[in-house]
Coordinates of N, CA, C and O in Angstrom, one line a residue:
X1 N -11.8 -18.7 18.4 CA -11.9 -18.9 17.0 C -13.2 -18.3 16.5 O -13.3 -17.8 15.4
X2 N -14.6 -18.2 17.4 CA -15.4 -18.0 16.5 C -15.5 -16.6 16.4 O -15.9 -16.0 15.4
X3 N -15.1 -15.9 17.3 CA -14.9 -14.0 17.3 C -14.2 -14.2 15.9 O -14.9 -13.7 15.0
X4 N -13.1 -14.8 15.5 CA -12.4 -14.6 14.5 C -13.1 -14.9 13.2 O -12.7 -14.6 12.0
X5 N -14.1 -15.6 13.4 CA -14.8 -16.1 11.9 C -16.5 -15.1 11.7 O -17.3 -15.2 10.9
X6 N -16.5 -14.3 12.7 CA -17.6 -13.2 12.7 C -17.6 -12.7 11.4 O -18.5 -12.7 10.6
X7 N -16.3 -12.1 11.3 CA -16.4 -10.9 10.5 C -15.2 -11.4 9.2 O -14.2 -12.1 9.7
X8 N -15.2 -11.2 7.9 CA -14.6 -12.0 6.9 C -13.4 -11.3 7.0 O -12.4 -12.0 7.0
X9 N -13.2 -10.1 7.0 CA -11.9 -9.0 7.0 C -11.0 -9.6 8.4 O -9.8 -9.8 8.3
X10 N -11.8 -10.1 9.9 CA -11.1 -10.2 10.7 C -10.2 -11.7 10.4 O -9.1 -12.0 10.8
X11 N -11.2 -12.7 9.5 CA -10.6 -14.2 9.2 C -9.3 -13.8 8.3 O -8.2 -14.2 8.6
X12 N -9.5 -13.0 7.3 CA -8.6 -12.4 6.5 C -6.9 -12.5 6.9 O -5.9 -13.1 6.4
X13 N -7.2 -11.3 8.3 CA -6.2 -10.9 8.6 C -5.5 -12.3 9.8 O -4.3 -12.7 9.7
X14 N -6.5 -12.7 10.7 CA -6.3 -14.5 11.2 C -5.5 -15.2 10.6 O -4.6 -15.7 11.2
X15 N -5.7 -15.7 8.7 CA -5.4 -16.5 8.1 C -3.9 -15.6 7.5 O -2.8 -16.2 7.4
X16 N -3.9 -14.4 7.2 CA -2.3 -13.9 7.0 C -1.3 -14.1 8.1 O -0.1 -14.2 7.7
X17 N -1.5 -14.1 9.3 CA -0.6 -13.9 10.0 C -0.5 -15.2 10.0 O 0.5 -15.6 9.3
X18 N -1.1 -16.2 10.4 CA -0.7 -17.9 10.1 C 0.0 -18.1 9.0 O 1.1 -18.7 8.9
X19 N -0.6 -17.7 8.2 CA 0.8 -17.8 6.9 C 1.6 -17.2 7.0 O 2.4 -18.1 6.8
X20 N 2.1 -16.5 7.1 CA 3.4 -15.4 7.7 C 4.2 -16.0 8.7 O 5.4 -15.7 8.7
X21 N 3.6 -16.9 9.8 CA 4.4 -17.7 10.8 C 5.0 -19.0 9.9 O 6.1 -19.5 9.9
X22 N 3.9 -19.3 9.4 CA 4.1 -21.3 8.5 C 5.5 -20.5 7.4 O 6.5 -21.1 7.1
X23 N 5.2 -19.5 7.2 CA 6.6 -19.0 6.3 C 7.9 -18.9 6.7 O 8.9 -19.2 6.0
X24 N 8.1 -18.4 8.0 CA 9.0 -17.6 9.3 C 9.7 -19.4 10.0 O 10.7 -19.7 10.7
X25 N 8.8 -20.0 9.6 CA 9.2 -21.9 10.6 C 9.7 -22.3 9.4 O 10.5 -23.2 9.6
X26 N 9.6 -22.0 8.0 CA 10.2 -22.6 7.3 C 9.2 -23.7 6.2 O 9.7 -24.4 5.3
X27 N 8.2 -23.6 6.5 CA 7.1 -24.5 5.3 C 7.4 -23.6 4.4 O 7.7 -22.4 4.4
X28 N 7.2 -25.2 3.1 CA 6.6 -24.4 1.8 C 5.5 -23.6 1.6 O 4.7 -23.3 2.4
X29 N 5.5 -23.1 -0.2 CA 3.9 -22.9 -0.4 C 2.9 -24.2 -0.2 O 1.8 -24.3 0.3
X30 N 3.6 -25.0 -0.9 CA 2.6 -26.2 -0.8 C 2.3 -26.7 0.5 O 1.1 -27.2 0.7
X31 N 3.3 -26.8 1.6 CA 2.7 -27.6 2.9 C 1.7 -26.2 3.2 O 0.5 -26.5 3.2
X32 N 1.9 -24.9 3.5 CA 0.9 -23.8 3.4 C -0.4 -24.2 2.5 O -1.5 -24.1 3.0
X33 N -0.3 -24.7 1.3 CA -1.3 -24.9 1.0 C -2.6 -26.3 1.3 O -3.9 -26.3 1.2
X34 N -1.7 -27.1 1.7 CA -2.1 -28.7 2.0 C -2.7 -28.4 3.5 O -3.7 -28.9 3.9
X35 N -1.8 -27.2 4.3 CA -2.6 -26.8 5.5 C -4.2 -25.9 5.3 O -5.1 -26.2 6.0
X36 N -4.2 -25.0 4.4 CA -5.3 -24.2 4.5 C -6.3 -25.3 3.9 O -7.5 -25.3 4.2
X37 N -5.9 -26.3 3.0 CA -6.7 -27.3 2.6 C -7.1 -28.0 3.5 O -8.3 -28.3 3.3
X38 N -6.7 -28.6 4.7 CA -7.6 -29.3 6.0 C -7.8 -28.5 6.3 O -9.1 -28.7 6.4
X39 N -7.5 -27.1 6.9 CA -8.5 -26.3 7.8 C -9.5 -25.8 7.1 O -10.1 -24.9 7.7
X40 N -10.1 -26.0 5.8 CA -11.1 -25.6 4.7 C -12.0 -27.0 5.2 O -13.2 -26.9 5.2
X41 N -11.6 -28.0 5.5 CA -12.2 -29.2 5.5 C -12.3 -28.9 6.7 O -13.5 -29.2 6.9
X42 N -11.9 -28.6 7.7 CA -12.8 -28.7 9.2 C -13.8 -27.7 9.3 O -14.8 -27.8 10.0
X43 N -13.5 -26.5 8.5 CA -14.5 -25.4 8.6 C -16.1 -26.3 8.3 O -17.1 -26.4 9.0
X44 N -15.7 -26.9 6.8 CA -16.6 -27.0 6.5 C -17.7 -28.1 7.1 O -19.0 -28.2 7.0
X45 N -16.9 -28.8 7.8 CA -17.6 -29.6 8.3 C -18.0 -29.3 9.6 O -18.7 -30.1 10.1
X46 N -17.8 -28.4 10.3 CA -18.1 -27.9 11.9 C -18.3 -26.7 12.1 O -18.7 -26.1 13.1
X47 N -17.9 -26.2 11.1 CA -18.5 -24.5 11.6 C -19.7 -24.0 10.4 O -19.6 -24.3 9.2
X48 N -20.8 -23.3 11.0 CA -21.5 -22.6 10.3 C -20.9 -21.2 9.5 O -20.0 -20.5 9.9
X49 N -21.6 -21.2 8.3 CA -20.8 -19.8 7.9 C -21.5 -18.4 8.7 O -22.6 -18.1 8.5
X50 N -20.7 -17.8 9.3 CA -21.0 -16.8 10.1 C -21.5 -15.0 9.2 O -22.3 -14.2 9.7
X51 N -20.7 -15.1 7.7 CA -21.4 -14.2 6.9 C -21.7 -14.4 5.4 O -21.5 -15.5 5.1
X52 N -22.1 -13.8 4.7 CA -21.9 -13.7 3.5 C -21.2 -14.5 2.8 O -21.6 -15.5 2.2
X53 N -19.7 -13.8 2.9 CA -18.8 -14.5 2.2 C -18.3 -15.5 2.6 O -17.4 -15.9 1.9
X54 N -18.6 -16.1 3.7 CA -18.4 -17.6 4.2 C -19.3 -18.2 3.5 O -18.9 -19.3 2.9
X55 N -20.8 -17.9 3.2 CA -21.5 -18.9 3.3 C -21.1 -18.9 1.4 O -21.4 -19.9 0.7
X56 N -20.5 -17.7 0.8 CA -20.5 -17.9 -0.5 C -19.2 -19.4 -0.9 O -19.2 -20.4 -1.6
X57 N -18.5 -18.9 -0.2 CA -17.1 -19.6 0.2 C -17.9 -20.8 0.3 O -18.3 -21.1 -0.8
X58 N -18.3 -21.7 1.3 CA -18.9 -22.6 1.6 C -19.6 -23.6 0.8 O -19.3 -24.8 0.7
X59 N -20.6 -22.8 0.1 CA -21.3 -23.1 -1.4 C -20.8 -23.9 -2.3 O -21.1 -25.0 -2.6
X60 N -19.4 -22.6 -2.9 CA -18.5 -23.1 -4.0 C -17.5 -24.3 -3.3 O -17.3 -25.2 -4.0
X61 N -17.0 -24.2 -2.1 CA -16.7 -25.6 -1.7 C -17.6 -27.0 -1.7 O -17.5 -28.2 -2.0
X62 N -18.2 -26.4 -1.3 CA -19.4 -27.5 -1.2 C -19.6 -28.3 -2.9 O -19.9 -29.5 -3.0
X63 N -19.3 -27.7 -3.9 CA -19.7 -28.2 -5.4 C -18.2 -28.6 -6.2 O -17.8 -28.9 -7.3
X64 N -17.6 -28.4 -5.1 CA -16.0 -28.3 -5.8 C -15.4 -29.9 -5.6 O -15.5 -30.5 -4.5
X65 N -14.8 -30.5 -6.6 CA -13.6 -32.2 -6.0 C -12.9 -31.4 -5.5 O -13.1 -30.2 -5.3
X66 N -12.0 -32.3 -5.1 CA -11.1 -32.2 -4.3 C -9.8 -31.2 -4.8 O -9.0 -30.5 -4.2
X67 N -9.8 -31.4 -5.7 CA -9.0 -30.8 -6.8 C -9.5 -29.5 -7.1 O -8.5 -28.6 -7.2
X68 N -10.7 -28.9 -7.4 CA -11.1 -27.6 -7.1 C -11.5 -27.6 -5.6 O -12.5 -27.0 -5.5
X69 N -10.9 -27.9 -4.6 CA -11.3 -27.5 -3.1 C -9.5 -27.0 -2.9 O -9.3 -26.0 -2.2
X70 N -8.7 -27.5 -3.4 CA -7.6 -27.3 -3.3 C -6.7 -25.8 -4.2 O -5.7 -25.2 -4.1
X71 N -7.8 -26.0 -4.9 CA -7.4 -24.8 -5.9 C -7.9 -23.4 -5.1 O -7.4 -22.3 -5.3
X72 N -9.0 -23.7 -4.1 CA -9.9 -22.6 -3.6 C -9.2 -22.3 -2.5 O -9.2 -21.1 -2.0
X73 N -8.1 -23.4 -2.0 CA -7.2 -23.3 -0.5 C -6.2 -22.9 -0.9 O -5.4 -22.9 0.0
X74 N -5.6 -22.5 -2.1 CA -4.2 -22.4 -2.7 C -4.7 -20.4 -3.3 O -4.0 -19.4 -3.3
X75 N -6.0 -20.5 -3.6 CA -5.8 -19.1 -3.3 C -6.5 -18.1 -2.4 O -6.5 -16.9 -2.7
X76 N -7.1 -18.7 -1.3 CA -7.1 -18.2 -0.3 C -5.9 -18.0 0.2 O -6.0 -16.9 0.7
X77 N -5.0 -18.4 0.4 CA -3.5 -18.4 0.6 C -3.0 -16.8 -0.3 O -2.7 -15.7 0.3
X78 N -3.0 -16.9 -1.5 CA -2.7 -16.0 -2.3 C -3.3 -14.2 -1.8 O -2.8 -13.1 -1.7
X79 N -5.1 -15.1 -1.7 CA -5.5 -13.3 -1.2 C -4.6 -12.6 0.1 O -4.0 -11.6 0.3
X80 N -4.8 -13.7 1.0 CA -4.6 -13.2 2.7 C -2.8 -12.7 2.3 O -2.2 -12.2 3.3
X81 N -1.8 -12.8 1.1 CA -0.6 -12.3 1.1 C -0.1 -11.4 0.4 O 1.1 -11.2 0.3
X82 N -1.3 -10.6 -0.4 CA -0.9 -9.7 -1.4 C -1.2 -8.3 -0.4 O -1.1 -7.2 -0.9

């Protein structure tokens, strides 16, 4: 995992193909989104941000409820599928 969180383009492409499988098994958007929402919550609590845009990421999590932490996992979802 942490090769994968080095580089932000490589987490990118990490977090699309997980969504592409959570899609392929049959989850919703929302259980997709309720997932990138705990794994946003483990990041944050155990992993250091590795670049830039983690640690920007991180930040705005960091000041966000729960309700804007969810909004930030719902479109992280959105980027990694367009």
């Amino acid at each position: 995992m942490s090769t994968v969180l080095t580089n932000f383009d490589t987490w990118k492409q990490f977090l699309a193909e997980r969504v592409e499988q959570a899609k392929k098994i049959g989850l919703s958007e929302d259980s997709i989104s309720k997932l990138a929402y705990e794994i946003g919550s483990f990041l944050e609590e155990r992993v250091d941000p590795k670049n830039d845009e983690q640690r920007a990421l991180k930040e705005i999590w960091d000041v966000g409820d729960e309700e804007e932490r969810k909004t930030i996992s719902r479109l992280m979802v959105k980027l990694v599928q367009k």
